[in-house]
Every structure is written in structure tokens, then in C-alpha cells.
mmCIF file of C-alpha atoms in Angstrom:
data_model
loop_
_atom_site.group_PDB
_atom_site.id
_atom_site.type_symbol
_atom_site.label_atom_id
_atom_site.label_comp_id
_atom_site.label_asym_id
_atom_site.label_seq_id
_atom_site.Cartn_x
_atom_site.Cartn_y
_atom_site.Cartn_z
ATOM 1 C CA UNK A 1 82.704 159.108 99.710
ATOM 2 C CA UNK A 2 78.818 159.714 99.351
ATOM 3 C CA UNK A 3 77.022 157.376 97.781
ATOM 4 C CA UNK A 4 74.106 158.124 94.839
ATOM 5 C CA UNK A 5 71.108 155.908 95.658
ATOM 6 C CA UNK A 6 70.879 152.517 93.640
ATOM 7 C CA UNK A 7 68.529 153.601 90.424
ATOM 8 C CA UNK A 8 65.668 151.562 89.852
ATOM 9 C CA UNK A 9 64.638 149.388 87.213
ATOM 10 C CA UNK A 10 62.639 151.657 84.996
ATOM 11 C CA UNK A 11 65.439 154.242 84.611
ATOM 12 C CA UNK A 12 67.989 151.269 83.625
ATOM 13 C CA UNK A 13 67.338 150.457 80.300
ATOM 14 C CA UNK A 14 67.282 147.266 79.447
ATOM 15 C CA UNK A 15 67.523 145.914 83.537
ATOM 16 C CA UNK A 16 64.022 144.586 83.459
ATOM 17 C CA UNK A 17 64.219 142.330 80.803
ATOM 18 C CA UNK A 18 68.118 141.486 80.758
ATOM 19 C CA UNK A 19 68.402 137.401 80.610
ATOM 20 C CA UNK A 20 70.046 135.811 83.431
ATOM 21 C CA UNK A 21 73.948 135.604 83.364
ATOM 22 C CA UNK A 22 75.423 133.211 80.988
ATOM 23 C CA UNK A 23 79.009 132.459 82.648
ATOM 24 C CA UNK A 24 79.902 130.154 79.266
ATOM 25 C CA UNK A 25 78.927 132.425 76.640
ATOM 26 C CA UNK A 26 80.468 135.346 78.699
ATOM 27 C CA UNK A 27 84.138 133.441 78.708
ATOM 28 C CA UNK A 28 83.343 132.423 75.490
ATOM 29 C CA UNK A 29 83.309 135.868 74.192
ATOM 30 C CA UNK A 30 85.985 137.989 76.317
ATOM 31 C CA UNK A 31 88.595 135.177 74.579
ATOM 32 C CA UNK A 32 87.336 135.845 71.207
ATOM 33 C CA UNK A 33 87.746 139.610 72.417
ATOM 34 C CA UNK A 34 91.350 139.182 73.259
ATOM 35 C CA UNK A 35 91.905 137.195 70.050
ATOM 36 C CA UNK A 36 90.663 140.596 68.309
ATOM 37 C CA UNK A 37 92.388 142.963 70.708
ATOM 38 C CA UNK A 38 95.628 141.098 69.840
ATOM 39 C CA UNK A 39 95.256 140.914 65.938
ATOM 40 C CA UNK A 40 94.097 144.776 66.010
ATOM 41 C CA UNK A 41 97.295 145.612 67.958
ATOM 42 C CA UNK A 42 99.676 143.328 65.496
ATOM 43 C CA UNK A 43 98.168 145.513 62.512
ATOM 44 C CA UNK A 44 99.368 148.835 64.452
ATOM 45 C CA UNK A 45 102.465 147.514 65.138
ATOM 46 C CA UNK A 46 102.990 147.108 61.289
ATOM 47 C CA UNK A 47 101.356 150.060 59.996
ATOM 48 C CA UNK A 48 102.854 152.465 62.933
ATOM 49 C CA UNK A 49 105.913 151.579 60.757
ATOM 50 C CA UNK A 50 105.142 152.520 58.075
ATOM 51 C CA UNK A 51 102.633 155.562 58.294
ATOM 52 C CA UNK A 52 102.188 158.606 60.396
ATOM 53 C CA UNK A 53 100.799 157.279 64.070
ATOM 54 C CA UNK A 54 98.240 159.896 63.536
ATOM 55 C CA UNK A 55 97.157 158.869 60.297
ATOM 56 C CA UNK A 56 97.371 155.135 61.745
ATOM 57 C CA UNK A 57 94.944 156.106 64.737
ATOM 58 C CA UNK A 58 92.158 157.911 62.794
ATOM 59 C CA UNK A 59 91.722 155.360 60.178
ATOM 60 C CA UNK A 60 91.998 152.411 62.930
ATOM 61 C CA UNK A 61 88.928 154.918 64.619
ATOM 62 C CA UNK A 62 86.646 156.149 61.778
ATOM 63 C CA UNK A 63 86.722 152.262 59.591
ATOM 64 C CA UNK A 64 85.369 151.395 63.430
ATOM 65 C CA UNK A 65 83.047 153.962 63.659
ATOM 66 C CA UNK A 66 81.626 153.512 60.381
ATOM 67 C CA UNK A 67 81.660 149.679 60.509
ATOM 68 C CA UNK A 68 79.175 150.535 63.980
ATOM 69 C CA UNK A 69 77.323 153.216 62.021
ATOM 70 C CA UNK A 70 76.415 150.439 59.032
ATOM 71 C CA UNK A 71 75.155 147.720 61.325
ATOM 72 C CA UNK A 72 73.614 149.444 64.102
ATOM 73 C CA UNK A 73 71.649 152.558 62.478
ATOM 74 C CA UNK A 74 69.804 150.886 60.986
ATOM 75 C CA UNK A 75 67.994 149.100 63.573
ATOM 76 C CA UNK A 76 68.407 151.743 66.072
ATOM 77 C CA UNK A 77 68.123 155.145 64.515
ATOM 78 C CA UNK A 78 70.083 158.305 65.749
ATOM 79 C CA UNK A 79 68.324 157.197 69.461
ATOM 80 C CA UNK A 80 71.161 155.029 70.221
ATOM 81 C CA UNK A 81 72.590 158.369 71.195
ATOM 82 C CA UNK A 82 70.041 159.120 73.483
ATOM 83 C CA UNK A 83 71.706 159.338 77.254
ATOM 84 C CA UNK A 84 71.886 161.604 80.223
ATOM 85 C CA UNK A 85 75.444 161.598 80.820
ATOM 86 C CA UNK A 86 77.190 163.224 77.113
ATOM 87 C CA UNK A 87 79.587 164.545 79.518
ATOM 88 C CA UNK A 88 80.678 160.672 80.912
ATOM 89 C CA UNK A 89 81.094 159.713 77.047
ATOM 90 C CA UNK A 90 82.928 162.453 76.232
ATOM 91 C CA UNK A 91 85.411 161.802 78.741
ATOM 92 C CA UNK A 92 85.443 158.167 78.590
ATOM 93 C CA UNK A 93 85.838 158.568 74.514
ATOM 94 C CA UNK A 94 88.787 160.965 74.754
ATOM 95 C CA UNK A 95 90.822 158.845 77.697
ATOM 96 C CA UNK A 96 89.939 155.711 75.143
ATOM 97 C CA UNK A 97 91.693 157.694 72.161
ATOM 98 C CA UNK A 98 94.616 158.934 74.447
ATOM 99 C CA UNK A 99 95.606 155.487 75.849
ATOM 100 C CA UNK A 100 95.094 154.156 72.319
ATOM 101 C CA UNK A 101 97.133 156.645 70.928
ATOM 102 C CA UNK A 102 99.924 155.607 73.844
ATOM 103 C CA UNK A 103 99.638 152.192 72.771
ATOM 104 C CA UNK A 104 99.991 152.036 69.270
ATOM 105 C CA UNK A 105 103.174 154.479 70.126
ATOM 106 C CA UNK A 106 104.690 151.899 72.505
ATOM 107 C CA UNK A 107 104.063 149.356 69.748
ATOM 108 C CA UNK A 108 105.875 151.340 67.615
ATOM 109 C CA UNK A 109 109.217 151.227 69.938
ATOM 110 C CA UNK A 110 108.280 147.415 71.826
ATOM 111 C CA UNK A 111 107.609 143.959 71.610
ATOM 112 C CA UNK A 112 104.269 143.327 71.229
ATOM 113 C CA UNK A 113 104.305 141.206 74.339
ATOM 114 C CA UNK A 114 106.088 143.444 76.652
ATOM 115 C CA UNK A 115 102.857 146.243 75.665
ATOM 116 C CA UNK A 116 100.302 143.758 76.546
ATOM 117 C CA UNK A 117 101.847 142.732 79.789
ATOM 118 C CA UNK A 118 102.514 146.315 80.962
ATOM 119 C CA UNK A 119 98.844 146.883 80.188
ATOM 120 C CA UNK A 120 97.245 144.370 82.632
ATOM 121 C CA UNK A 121 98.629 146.828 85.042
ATOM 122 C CA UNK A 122 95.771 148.874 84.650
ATOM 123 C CA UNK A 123 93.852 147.463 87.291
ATOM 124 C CA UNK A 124 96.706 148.370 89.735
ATOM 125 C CA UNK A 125 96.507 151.505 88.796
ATOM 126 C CA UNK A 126 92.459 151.638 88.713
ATOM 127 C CA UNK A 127 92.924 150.161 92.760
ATOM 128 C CA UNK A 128 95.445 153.275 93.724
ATOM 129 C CA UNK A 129 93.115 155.632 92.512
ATOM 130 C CA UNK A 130 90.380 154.267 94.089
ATOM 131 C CA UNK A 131 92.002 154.780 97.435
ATOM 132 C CA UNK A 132 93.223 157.954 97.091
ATOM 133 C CA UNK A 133 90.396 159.843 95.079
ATOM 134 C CA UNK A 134 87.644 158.396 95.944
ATOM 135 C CA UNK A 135 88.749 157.761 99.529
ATOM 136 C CA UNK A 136 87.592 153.737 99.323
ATOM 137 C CA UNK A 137 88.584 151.414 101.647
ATOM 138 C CA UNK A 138 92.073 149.829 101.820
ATOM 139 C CA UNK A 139 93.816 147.110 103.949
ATOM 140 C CA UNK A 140 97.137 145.388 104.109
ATOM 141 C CA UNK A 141 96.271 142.702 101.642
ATOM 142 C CA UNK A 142 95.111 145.143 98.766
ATOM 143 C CA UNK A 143 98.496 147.075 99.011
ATOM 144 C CA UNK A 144 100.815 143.736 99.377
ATOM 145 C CA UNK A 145 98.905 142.875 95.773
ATOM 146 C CA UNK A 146 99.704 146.449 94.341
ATOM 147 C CA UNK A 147 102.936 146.735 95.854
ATOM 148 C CA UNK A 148 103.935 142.636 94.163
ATOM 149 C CA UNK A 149 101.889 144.292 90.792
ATOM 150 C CA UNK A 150 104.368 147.162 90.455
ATOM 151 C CA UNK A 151 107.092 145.339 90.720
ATOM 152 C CA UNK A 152 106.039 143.273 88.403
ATOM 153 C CA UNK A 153 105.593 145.943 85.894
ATOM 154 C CA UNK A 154 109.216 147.045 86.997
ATOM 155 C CA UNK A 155 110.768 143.516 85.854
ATOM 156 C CA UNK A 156 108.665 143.382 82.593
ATOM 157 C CA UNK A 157 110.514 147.272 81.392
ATOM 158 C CA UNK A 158 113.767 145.897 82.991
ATOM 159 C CA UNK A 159 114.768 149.596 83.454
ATOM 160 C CA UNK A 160 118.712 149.398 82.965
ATOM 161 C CA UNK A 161 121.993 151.305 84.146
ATOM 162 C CA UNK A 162 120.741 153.751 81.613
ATOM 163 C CA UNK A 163 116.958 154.708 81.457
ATOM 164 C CA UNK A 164 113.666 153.465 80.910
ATOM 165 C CA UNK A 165 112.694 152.610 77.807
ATOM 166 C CA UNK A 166 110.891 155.029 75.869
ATOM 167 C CA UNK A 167 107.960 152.447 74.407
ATOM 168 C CA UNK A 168 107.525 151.154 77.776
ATOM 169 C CA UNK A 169 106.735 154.664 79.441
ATOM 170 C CA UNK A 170 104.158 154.917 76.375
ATOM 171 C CA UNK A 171 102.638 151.608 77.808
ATOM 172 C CA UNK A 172 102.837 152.424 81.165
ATOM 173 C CA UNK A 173 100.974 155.769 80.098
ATOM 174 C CA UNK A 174 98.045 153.790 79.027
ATOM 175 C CA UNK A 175 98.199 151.968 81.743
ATOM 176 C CA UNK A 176 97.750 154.686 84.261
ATOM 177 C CA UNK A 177 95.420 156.807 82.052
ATOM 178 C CA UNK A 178 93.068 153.747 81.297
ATOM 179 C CA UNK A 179 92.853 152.843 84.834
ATOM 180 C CA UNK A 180 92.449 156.598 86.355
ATOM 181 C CA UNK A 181 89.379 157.162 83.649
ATOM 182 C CA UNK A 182 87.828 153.618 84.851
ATOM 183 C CA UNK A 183 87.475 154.664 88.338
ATOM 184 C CA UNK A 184 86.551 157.856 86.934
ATOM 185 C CA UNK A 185 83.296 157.025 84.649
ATOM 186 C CA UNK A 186 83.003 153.073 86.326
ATOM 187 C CA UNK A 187 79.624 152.323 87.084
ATOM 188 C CA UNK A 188 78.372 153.823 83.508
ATOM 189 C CA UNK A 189 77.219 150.139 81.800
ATOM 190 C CA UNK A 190 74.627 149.940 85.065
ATOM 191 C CA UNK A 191 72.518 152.808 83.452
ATOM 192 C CA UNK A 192 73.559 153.147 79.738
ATOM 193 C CA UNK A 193 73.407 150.591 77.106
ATOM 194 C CA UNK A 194 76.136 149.196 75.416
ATOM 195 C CA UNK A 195 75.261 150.036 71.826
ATOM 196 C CA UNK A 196 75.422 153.550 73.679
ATOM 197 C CA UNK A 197 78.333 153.019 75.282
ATOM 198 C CA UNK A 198 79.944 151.729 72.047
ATOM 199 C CA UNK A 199 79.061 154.360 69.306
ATOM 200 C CA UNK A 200 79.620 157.099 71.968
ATOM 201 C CA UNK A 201 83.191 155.888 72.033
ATOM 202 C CA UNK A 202 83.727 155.383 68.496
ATOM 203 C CA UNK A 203 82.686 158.726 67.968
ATOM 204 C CA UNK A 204 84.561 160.869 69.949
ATOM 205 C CA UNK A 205 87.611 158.921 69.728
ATOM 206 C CA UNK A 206 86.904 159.442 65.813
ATOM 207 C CA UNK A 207 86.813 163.642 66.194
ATOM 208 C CA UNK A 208 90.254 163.321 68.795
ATOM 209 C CA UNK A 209 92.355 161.296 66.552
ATOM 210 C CA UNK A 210 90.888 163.368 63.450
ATOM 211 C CA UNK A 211 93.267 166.362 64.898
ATOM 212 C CA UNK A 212 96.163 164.103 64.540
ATOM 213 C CA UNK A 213 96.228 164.276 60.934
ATOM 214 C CA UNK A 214 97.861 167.503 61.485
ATOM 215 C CA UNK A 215 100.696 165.478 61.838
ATOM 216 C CA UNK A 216 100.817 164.048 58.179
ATOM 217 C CA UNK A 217 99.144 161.521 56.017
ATOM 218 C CA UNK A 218 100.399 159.373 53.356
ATOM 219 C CA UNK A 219 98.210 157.628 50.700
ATOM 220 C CA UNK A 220 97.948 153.684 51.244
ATOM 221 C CA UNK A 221 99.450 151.189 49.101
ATOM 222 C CA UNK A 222 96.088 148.923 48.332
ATOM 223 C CA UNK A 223 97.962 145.976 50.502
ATOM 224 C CA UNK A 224 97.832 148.217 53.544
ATOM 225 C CA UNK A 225 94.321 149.782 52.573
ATOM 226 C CA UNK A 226 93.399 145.911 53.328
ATOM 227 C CA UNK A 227 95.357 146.059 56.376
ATOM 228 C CA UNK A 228 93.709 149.039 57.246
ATOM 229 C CA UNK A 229 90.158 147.964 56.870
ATOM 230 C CA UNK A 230 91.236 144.402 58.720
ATOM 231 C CA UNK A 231 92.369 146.654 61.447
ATOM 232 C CA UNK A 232 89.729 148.909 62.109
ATOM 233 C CA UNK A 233 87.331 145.630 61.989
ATOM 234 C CA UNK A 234 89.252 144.296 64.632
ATOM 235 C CA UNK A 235 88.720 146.708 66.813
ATOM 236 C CA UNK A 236 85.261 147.290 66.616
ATOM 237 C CA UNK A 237 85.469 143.560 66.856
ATOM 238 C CA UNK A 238 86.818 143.462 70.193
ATOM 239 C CA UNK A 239 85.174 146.031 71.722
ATOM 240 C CA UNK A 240 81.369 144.669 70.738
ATOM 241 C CA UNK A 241 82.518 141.196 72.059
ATOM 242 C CA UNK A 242 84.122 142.816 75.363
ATOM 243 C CA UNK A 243 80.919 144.604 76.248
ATOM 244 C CA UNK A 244 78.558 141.385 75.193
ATOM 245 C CA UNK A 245 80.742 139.158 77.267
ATOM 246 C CA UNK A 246 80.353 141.781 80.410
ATOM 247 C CA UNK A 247 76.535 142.091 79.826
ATOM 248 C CA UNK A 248 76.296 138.035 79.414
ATOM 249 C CA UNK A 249 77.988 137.273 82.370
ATOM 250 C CA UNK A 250 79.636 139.316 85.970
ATOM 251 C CA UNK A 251 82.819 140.636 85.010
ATOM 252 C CA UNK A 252 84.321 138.714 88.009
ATOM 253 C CA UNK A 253 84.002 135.350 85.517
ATOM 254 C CA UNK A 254 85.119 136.997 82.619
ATOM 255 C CA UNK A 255 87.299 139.207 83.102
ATOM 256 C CA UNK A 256 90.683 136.728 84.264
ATOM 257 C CA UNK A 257 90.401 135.565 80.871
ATOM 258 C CA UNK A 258 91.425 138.902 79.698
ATOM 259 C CA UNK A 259 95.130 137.764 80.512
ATOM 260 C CA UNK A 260 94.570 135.563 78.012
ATOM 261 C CA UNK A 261 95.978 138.678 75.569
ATOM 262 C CA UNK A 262 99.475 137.672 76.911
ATOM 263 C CA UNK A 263 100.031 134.202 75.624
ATOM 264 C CA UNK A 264 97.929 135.648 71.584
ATOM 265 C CA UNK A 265 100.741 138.843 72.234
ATOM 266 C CA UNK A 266 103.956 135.842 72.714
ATOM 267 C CA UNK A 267 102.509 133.924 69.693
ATOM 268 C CA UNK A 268 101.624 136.116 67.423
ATOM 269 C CA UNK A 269 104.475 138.514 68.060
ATOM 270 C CA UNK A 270 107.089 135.322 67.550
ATOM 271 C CA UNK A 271 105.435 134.184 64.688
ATOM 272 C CA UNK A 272 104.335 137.817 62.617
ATOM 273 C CA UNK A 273 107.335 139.950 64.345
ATOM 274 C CA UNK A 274 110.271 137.589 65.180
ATOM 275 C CA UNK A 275 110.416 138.666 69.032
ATOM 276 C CA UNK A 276 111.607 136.198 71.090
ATOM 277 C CA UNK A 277 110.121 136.353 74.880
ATOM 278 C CA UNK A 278 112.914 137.314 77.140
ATOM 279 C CA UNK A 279 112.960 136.245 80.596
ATOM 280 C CA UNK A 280 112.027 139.751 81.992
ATOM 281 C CA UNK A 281 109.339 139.483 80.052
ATOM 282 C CA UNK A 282 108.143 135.886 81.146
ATOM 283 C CA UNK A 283 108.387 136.426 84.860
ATOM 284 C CA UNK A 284 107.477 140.018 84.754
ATOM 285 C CA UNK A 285 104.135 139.172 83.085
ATOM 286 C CA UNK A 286 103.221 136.139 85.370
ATOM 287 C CA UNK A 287 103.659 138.288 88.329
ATOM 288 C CA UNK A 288 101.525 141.206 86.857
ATOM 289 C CA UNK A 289 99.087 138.929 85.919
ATOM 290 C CA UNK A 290 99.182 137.270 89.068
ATOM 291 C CA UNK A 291 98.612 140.557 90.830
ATOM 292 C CA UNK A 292 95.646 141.502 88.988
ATOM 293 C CA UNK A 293 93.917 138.090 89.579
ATOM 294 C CA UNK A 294 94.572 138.202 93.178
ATOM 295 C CA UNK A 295 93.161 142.084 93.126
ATOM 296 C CA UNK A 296 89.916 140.887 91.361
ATOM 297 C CA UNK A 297 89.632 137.593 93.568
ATOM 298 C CA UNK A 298 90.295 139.784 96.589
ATOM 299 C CA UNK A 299 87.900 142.590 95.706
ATOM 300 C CA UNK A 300 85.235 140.243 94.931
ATOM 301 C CA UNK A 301 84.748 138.622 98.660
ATOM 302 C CA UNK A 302 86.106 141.628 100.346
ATOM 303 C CA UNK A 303 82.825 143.839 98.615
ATOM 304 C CA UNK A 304 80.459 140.070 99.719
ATOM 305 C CA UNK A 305 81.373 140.601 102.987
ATOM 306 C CA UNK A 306 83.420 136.986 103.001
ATOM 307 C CA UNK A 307 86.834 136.211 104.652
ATOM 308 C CA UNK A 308 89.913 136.041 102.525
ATOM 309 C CA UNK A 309 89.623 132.048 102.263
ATOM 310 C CA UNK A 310 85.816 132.673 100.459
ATOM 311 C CA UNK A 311 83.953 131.732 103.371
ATOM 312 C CA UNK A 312 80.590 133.716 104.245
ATOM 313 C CA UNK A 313 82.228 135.707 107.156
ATOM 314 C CA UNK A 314 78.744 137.060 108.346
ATOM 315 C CA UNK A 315 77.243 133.995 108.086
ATOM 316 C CA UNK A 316 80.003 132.221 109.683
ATOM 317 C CA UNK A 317 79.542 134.949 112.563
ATOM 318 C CA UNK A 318 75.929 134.633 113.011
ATOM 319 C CA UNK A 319 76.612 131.066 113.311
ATOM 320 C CA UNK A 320 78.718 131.305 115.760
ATOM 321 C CA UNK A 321 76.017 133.314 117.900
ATOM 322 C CA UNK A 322 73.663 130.965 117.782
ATOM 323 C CA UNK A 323 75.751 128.140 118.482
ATOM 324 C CA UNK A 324 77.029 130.349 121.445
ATOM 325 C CA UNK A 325 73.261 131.324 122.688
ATOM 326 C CA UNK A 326 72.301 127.648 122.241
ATOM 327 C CA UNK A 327 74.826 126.405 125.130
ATOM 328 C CA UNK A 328 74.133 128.971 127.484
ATOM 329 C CA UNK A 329 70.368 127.791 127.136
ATOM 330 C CA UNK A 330 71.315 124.078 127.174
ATOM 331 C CA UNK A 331 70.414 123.002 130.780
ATOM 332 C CA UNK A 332 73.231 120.925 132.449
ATOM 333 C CA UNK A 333 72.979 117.383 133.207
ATOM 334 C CA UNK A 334 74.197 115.259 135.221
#
């Protein structure tokens, strides 16, 4: 794969003067994002139940987009949609309102668990693609991971004698489409900023889920209006604090916190939804979790140029030279 030369400073807004990484703040705010994440799902769950799921996306998207319109605008002005890339958006915004669409459709038919976990395969998914589209470097490590990830994802849906569930090939839908449009449009928060990044979203995926209305619509009661607003807060939530916590800190810090999601999805599904964790569940999601960790710890010295125990390979070779060049100088004694 060819690779576009590194862009300098003065054509990355925001590079020159961004503080210097803030690891605590970072972790502080991905948790509070999967807090969100986990309370916007929970409200899906309830309204898919009750409403048309097209009716349920657009008003989870345009309370969002609104919500960013009011407190951003303001200080910004329409230049927050300045960028060079409206087609990256575009495509980024539409895969965000398919796999949200997918999820709130799996919540529908699932435990709100058993979504959550199936998501965190993403990242498997992301790795695949990476190797096979863009032709990036694999070895027998990344594939055991991927290979152990899968099946992981296989014991969370416990496919039976019967078939797969239908909610869990929803969730495994997102799954694959949010990881294949990662690798797709990755590398997009280097040059764009994320107030950009974040209205572009919540407007397209406004306009795609506005066609869903097609699909029927059915007046609130004024308890779910509330439920609605709560719900489209949460998300807009969520997704400032995820892209704050990736600009305060690398997402190598951060981003194992994300599995965080799993435990909020047990509790709050036991205690809002009465669904007991099964055991397929349980192990499935500690191995899929597992597997992503191990990808992202793997990833991370494999791109340093370090050995698999996190020691400075290079370094450790150069060492080695020198320590080799220094005995064949050393003159013998007697």
C-alpha cells in the first residue's frame, strides 16, 4: 500500500498548539463516554419497543444534532464545516447511521449485554480488513488473536441446533460495518477537527435516518418525549466525550477502557430490563474482550518496532552490535 506523505503542522489544524497528552483526563473521559453510550442504548432498547425503529433513530439523530447546533454555532459559525474531505464525512456519517440503525435493531430482539459484547468485535473486524484491503502486514500472532476473537463472538450468539439469532446478526452487522468504515476513513482526526468531525456526523446521519420515517411515526406520549430528549443527549454526550478523551490522550491509553461498556450493559440491563447474564454471555464477552486488548497491545509495539514482551527490539539489536564490536576490539590478555 502507498503511503501519502505525513502533512505538516500548518495544514493540521489545531497540531501546533494542541497541549501535551493528558493520560488521566483521557481515561477519565472515555468511562464517562461508555457510561453515556450505555444509558443512550438502554433508552433505544425501550423506545424500539414501543415506536417505529425509524422514528426511534431520527429523533435519537436530529435532538443530537440540534443539541451540537445550540452549543457550538455559536462560537464557531457555519466554519466548523469548513474541510477538504466532504466526501470522508459523508461516508463516515452514513456507515455511523447504518451500524446505529443495526444496533438499536439488535436491541430490539437482545439483551442489552449480549449487543455490547458482540460490538467490541469491531476491532477484529477493523484488523481483517486491514490485511486484506489495504494489504498491511500480518503475522501469526495477529491471526491467533482474531481467530480466539471470533470465537469468542461465536460463544457470546451461542448459535443453536436451529439458527442464529436474528438480533445477534443485527449486532454482528454493526460490528463488521463499523470496523470496515474505520479502516476505511481512519486517519481522519490527524487533519480534521473534532467539532468537524462531530457536526459532520450528526448531520448526515440526521438526513439518512430522516428517510426512515417512511416507515411510520407515532406521536410521543410526553413521558417518552422526555425519554426522547434524555436519549438524544446521551448520545451527543458520548460522542463529544469519546473524541475529547482521544484528543486528550493516545487512543492506546484510552481506548481498553472502552470495554468498560460491558460491565454498565450487565448492570444496567439486570437492573432496567430484568436480563440475567447467561454463561455464554460471561465467557463469550471476556474472551472478545480479551482479544481486542491483546490486538491493541500487540499493534501498539508491533507499529514501535518492539518485541512481543515490550522490549525496544532495535535498541536491544543495536546493543547487541556494539557489545559484539567491543570484544572483537578488546585486546586479549594474558
Amino acid at each position: 500500500m502507498q503511503s501519502a506523505a505525513r502533512p505538516q503542522a500548518a495544514d493540521r489544524p489545531d497540531v501546533a498548539d494542541r497541549p501535551a497528552d493528558n493520560v488521566p483526563l483521557g481515561i477519565a473521559l472515555m468511562i464517562g463516554a461508555t457510561v453515556l453510550l450505555t444509558l443512550s442504548n438502554a433508552f433505544s432498547k425501550h423506545l424500539v419497543a414501543h415506536y417505529p425503529v425509524g422514528e426511534v433513530m431520527f429523533l435519537r439523530s436530529s435532538i443530537a444534532f440540534g443539541l451540537v447546533c445550540a452549543f457550538m454555532l455559536p462560537a464557531t459559525g457555519l466554519s466548523v464545516f469548513r474541510t477538504a474531505k466532504p466526501g470522508a464525512h459523508v461516508a463516515r456519517g452514513l456507515s455511523q447511521a447504518i451500524s446505529q440503525t443495526l444496533t438499536v435493531l439488535a436491541l430490539g430482539l437482545m439483551p442489552l449485554a449480549g449487543v455490547t459484547a458482540i460490538g467490541f468485535s469491531a476491532p477484529l473486524f477493523a484488523a481483517v480488513v486491514a490485511i486484506l484491503w489495504h494489504k498491511e502486514a500480518s503475522d501469526p500472532v495477529r491471526w491467533a488473536v482474531l481467530v480466539v476473537g471470533f470465537l469468542g463472538v461465536l460463544v457470546v450468539t451461542n448459535p443453536g441446533a436451529d439458527s442464529l439469532q436474528v438480533g445477534a446478526l443485527f449486532a454482528l452487522g454493526n460490528a463488521v460495518m463499523y470496523g470496515t468504515v474505520t479502516v476505511a476513513v481512519r486517519g481522519m482526526a490527524k487533519t480534521e477537527r473534532p467539532g468537524t468531525l462531530l457536526i459532520w456526523q450528526m448531520a448526515v446521519m440526521t438526513a439518512a435516518h430522516a428517510a426512515l420515517l417512511a416507515f411510520g411515526f407515532r406521536w410521543p406520549s410526553l413521558p417518552d418525549a422526555a425519554l426522547f430528549g434524555l436519549l438524544g443527549a446521551s448520545n451527543v454526550g458520548a460522542q463529544y466525550l469519546w473524541t475529547r478523551a482521544l484528543s486528550a490522550a493516545p487512543a492506546t491509553a484510552v481506548s481498553p477502557f472502552y470495554y468498560l461498556m460491558l460491565v454498565w450493559g450487565m448492570a444496567l440491563g439486570y437492573l432496567a430490563f430484568g436480563e440475567v447474564p447467561n454463561l455464554h454471555l460471561v465467557v463469550g464477552g471476556v474472551i472478545v474482550v480479551a482479544a481486542g486488548a491483546l490486538l491493541l497491545w500487540h499493534e501498539t509495539w508491533t507499529r514501535r518496532g518492539r518485541s512481543p514482551l515490550g522490549l525496544p527490539g532495535r535498541a536491544v539489536g543495536r546493543a547487541m552490535h556494539r557489545w559484539a564490536t567491543a570484544l572483537r576490539r578488546k585486546p586479549a590478555t594474558r
